[in-house]
CSV table of C-alpha atoms and ligand atoms in Angstrom, one decimal:
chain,number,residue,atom,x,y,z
A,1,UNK,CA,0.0,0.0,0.0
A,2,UNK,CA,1.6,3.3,-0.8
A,3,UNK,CA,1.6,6.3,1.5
A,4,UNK,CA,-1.1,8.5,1.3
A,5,UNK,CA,0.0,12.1,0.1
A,6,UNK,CA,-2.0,15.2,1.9
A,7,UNK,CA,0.0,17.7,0.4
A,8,UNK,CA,-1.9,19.8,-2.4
A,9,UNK,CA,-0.9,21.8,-5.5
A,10,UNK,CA,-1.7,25.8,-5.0
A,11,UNK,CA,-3.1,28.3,-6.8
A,12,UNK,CA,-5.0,31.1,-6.3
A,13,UNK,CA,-6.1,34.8,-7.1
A,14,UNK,CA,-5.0,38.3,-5.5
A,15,UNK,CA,-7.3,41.0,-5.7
A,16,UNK,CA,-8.8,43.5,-4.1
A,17,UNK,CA,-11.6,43.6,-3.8
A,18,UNK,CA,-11.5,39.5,-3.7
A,19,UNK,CA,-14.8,38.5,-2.7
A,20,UNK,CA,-17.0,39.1,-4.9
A,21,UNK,CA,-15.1,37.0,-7.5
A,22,UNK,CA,-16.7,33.9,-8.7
A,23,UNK,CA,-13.5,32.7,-10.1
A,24,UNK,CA,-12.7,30.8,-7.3
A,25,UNK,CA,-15.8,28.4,-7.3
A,26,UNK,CA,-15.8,27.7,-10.7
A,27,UNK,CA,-11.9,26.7,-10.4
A,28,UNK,CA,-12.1,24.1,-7.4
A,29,UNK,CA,-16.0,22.7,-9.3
A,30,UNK,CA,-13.1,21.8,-12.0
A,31,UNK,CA,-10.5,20.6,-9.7
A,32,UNK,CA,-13.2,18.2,-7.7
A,33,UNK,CA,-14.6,17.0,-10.9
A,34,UNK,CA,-11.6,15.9,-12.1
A,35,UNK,CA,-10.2,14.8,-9.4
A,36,UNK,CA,-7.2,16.7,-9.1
A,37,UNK,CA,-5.0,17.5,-6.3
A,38,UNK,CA,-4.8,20.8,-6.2
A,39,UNK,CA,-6.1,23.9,-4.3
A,40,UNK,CA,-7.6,27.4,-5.3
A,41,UNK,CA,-7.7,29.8,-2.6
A,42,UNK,CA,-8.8,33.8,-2.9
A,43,UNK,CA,-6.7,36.1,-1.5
A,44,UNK,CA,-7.5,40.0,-0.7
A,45,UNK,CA,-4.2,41.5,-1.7
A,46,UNK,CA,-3.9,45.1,-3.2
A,47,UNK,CA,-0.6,46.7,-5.0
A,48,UNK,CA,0.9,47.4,-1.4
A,49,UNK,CA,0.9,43.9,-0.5
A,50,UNK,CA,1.6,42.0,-3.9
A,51,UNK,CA,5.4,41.6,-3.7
A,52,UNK,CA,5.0,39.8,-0.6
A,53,UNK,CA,2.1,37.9,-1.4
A,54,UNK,CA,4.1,36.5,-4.6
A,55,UNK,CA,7.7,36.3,-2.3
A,56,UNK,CA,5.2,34.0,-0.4
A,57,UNK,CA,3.5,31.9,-3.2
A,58,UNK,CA,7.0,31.2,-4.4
A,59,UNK,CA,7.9,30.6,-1.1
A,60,UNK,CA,4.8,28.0,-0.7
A,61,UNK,CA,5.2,26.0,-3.5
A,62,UNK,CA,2.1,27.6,-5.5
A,63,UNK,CA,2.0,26.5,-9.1
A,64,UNK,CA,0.4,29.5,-10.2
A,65,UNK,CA,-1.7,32.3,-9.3
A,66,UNK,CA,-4.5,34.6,-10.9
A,67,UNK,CA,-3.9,38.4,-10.7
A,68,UNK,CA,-7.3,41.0,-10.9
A,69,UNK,CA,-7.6,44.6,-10.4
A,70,UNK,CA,-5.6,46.2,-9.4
A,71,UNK,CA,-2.5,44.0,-9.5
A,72,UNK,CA,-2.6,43.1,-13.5
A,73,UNK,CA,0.0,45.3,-14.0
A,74,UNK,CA,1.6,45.6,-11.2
A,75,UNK,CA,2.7,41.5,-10.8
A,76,UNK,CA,4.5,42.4,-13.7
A,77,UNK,CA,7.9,43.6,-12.0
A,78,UNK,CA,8.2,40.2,-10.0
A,79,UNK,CA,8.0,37.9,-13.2
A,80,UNK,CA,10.6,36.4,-14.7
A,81,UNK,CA,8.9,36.6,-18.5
A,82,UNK,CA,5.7,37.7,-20.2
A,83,UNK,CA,4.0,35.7,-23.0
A,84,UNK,CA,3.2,37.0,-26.3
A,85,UNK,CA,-0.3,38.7,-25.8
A,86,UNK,CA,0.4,39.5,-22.2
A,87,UNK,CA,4.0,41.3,-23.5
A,88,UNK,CA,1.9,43.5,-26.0
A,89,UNK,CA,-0.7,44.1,-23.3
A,90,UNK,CA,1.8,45.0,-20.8
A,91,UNK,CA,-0.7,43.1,-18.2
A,92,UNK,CA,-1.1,39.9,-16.2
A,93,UNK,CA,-3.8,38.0,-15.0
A,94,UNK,CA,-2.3,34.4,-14.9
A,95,UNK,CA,1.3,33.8,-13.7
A,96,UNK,CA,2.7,30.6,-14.3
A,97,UNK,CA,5.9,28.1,-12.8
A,98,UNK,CA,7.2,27.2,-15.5
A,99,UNK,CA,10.3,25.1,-14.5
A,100,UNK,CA,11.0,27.6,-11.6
A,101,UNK,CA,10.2,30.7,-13.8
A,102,UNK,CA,7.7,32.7,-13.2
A,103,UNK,CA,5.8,33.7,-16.6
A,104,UNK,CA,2.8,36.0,-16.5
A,105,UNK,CA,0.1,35.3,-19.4
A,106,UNK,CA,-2.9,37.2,-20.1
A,107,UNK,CA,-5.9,34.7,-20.4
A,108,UNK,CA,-8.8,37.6,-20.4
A,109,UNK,CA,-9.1,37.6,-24.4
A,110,UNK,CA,-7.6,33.8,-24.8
A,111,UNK,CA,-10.6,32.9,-23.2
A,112,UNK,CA,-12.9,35.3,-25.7
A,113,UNK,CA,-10.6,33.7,-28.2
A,114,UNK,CA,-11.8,30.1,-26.6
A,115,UNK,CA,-15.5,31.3,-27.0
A,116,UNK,CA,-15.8,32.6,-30.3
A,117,UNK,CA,-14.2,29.4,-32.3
A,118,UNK,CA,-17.0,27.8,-30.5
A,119,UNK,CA,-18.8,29.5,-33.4
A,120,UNK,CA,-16.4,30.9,-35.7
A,121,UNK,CA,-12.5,31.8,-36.6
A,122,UNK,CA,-11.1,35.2,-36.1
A,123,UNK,CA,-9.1,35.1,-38.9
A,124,UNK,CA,-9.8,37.2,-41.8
A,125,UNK,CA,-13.3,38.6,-40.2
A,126,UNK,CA,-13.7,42.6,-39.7
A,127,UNK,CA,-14.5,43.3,-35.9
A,128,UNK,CA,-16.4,46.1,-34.5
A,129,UNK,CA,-15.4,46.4,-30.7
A,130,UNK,CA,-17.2,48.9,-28.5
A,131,UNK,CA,-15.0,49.8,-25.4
A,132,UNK,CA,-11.0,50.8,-24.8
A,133,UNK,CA,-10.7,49.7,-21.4
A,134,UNK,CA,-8.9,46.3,-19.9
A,135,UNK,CA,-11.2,43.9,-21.6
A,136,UNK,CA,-11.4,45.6,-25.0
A,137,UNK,CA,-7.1,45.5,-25.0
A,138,UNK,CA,-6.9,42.2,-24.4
A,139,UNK,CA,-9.7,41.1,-26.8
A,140,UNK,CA,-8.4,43.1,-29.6
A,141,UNK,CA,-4.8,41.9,-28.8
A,142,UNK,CA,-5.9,38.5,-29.4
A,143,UNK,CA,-7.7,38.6,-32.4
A,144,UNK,CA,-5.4,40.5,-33.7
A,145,UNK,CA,-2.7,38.0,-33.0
A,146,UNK,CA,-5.1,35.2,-34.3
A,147,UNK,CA,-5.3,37.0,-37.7
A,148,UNK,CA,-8.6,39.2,-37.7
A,149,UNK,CA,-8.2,41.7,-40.7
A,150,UNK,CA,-9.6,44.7,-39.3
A,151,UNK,CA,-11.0,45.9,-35.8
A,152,UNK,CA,-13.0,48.8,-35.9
A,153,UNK,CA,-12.9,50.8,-32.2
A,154,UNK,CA,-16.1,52.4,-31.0
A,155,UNK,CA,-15.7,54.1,-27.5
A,156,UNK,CA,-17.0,57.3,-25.3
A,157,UNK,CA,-13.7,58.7,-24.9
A,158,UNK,CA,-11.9,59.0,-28.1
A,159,UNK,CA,-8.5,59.5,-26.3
A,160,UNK,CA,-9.1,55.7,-25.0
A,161,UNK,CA,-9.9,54.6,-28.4
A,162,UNK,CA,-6.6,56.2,-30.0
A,163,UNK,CA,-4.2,54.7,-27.6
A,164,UNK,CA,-5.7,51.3,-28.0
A,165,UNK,CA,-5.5,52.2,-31.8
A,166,UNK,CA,-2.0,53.3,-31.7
A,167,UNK,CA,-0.3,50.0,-29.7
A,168,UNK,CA,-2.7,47.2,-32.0
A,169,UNK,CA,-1.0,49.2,-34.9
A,170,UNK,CA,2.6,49.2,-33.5
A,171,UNK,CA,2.4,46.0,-32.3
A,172,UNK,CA,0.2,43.9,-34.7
A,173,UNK,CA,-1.0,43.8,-38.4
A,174,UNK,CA,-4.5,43.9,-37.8
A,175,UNK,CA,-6.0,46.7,-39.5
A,176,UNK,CA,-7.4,49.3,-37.1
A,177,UNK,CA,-10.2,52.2,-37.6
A,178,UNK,CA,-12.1,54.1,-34.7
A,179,UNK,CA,-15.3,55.4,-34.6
A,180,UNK,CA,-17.1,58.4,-32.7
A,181,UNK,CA,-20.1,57.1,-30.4
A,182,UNK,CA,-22.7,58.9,-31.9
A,183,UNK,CA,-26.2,57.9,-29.8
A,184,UNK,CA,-27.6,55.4,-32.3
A,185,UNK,CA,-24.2,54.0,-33.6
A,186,UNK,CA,-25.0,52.5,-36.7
A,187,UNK,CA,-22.9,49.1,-37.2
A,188,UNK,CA,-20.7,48.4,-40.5
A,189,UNK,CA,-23.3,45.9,-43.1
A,190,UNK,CA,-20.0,44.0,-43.4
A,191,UNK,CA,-19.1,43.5,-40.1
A,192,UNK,CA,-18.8,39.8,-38.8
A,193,UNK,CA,-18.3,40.3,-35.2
A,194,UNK,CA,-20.0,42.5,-33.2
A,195,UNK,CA,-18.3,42.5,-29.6
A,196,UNK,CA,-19.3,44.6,-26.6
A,197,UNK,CA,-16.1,44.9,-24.0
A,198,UNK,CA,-17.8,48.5,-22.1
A,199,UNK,CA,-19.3,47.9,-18.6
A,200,UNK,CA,-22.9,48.6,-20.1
A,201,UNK,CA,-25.1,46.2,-18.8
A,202,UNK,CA,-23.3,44.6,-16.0
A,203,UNK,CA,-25.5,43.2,-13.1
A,204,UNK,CA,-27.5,45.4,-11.2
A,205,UNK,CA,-27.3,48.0,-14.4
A,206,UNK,CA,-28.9,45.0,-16.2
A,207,UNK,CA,-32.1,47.4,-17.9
A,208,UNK,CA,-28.7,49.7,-19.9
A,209,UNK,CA,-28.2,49.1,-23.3
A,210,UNK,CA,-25.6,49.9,-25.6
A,211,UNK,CA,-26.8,53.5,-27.7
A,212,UNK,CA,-26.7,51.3,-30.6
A,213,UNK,CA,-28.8,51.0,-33.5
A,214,UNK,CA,-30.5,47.8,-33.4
A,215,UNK,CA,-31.5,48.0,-37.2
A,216,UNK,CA,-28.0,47.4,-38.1
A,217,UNK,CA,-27.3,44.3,-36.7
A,218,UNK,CA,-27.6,41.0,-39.7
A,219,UNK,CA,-28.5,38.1,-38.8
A,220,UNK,CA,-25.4,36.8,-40.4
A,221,UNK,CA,-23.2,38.7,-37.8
A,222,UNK,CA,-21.8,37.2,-34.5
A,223,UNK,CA,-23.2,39.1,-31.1
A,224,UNK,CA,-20.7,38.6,-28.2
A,225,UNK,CA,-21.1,40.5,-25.2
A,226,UNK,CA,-18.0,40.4,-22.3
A,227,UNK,CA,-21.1,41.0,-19.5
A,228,UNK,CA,-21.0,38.1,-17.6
A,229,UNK,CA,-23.9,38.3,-15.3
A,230,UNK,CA,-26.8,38.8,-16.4
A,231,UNK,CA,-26.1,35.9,-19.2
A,232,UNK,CA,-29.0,37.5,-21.3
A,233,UNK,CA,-28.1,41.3,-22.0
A,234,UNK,CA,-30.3,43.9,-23.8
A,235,UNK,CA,-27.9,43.7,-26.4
A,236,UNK,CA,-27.9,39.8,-26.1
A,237,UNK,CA,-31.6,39.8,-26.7
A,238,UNK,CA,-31.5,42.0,-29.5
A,239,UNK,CA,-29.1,40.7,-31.3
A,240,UNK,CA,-31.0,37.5,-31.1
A,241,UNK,CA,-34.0,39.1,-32.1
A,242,UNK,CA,-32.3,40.1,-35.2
A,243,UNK,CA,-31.0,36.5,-36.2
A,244,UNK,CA,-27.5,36.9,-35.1
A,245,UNK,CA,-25.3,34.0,-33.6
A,246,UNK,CA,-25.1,34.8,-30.3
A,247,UNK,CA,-22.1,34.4,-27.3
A,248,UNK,CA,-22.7,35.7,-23.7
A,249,UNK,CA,-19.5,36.9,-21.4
A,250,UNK,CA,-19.8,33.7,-19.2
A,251,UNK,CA,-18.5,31.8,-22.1
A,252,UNK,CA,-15.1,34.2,-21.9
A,253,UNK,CA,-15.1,33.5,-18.1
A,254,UNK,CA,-15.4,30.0,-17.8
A,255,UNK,CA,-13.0,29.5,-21.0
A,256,UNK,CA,-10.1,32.0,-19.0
A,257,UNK,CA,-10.4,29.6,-16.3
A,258,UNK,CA,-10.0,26.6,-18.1
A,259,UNK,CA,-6.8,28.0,-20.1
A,260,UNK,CA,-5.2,28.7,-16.6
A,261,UNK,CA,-6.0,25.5,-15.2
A,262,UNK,CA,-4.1,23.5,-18.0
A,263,UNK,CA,-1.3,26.4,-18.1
A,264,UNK,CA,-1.1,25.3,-13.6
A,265,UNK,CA,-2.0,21.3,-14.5
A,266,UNK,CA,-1.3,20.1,-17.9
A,267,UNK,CA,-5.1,19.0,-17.6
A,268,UNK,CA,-7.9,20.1,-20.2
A,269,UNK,CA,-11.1,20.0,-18.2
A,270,UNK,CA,-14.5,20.3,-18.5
A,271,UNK,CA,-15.9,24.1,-19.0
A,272,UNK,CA,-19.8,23.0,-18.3
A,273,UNK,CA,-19.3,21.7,-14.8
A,274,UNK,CA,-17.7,25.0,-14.6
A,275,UNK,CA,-20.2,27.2,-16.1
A,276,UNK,CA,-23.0,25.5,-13.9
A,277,UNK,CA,-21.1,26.0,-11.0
A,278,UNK,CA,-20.5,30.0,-11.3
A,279,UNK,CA,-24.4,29.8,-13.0
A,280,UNK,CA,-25.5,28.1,-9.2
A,281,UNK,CA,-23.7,30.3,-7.3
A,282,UNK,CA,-24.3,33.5,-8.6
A,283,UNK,CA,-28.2,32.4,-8.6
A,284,UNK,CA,-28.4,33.4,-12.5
B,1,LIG,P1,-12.4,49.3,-17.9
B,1,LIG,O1,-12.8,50.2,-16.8
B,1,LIG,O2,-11.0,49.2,-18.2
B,1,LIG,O3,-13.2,49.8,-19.2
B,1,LIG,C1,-14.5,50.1,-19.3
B,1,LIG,C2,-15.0,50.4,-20.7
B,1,LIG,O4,-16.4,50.6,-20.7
B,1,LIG,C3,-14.4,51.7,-21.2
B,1,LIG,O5,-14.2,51.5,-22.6
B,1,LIG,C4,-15.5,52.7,-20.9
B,1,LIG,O6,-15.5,53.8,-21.8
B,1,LIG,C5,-16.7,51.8,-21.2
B,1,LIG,N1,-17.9,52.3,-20.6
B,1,LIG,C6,-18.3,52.2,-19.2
B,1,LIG,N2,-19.5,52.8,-19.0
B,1,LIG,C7,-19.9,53.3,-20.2
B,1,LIG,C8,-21.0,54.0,-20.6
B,1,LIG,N3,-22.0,54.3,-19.8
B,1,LIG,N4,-21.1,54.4,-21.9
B,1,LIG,C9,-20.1,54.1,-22.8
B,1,LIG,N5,-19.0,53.4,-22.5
B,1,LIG,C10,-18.9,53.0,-21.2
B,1,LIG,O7,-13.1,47.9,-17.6
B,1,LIG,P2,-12.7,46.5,-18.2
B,1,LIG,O8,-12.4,46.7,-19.6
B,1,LIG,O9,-11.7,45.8,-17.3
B,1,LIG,O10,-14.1,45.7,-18.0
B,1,LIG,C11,-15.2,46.0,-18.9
B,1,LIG,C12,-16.3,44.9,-18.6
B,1,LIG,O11,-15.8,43.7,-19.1
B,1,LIG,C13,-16.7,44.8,-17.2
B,1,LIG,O12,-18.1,44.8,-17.1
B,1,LIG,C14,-16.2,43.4,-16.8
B,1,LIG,O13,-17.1,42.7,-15.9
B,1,LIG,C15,-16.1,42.7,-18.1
B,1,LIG,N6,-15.2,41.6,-18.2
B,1,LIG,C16,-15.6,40.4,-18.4
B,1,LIG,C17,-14.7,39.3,-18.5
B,1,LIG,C18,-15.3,38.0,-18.7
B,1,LIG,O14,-14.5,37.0,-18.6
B,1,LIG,N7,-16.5,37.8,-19.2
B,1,LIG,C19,-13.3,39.5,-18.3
B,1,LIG,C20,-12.9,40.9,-18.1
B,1,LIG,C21,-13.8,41.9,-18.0
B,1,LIG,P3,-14.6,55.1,-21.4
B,1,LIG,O15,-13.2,54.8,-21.9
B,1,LIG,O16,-15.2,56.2,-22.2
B,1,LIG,O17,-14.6,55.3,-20.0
């Protein structure tokens, strides 16, 4: 009989706030499910406390760890290496031990990525992305990588808009345009992916709706939406009203969290035990 082992593998997420993140559940749902020996634990760790919080993860062993606001950026300085997207980013929401480096990866818009070849490719399709914030970087970054030939910004505050402009242009080939956000923005009849990355919508704002005219979406487009609760948006509902293939922002979460757990395990696990987990506890 061999000796039973009560160690476990670590990971876990520092944020601040932490507890309102439903990461955590979703992660150890997988973890159980699959039977895997390892731990996810939420930590509430802001800027002033990161560098000792990942001293100590190295310290404990931890395979990897999640970073969320505010730390995506700052984790940066106690990496050893950056992958592709999260280089280009210059942000961080999965570190990685790699063979005793520490790499930080960006798995926000991998896991968009993830979602939409559920339905489709991103490569040689013409985006239009409303927002310039975190999520709309990392989205854009990764089609963009993934060969989408143009991406077509559409955000309140046209300073936002250029800068994200300016680094997809530097530092990928995608084609980039940018849009004012007049009230009933009118989308592009060729577009093929519509993808809202703003805030508009998020639970308990769940009655807002993009100012976006509803006319213009085809049924031939694809709708995403980053909003992960409610899982039906306004825009969600329209854009199934109109005929168009639809993907919610639960999709992007649950896929995020799968990437990190096989970047921490080597293990591809299943995203629906996932998804009905964060769909239980969130009560959606
Ligand atoms: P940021 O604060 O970095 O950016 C917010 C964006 O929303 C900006 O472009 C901002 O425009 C825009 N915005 C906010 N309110 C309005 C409004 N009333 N009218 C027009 N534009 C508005 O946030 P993030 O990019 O980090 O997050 C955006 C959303 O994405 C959040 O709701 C978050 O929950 C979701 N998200 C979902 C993920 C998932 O896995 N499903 C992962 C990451 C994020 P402006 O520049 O003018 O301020």
């Amino acid at each position: 009989m061999s000796s039973p082992n009560f160690l476990k593998q670590l990971t876990g997420s520092f944020a601040n706030p932490a507890a309102e993140n439903p990461t955590v559940e979703m992660i150890e749902a997988a973890y159980q499910h699959h039977g895997l020996p390892f731990r996810y634990i939420n930590f509430e760790v802001g800027p002033d406390k990161l560098a000792d919080a990942v001293a100590g993860a190295k310290a404990m062993g931890f395979v990897g760890f999640n970073c969320s606001l505010p730390n995506k950026v700052e984790v940066i300085q106690y990496l050893d290496g950056l992958g592709e997207s999260a280089a280009i980013m210059q942000a961080v929401n999965c570190a990685v031990n790699r063979g005793g480096k520490w790499i930080g990866e960006n798995t926000d818009g991998k896991g968009f990525l993830a979602s939409l070849e559920e339905v489709t490719s991103a490569r040689g399709k013409s985006f239009v992305l409303f927002g310039a914030g975190g999520a709309a970087r990392a989205i854009s970054v990764e089609v963009a990588l993934a060969g989408a030939a143009s991406i077509r910004i559409v955000n309140r505050t046209k300073e936002r808009a250029e800068q994200l402009a300016t680094l997809l242009r530097e530092r990928t080939s995608v084609q980039v345009d940018f849009d004012e956000w007049t009230n009933n923005y009118a989308i592009p009849a060729n577009t093929d992916v519509v993808v809202n990355a703003t805030s508009i919508g998020l639970f308990p704002n769940v009655a807002a709706r993009l100012p976006l005219d509803v006319g213009s979406l085809r049924p031939q487009m694809v709708v995403a939406d980053v909003i992960p609760n409610p899982l039906r948006t306004r825009l969600i509902a329209d854009a199934e009203m109109a005929g168009c293939t639809v993907i919610d922002g639960l999709g992007m979460l649950v896929n995020q969290g799968v990437i990190s757990i096989k970047y921490w395990t080597g293990v591809d696990v299943e995203p629906e035990v996932m998804r009905q987990r964060v769909i239980q506890v969130l009560g959606m």
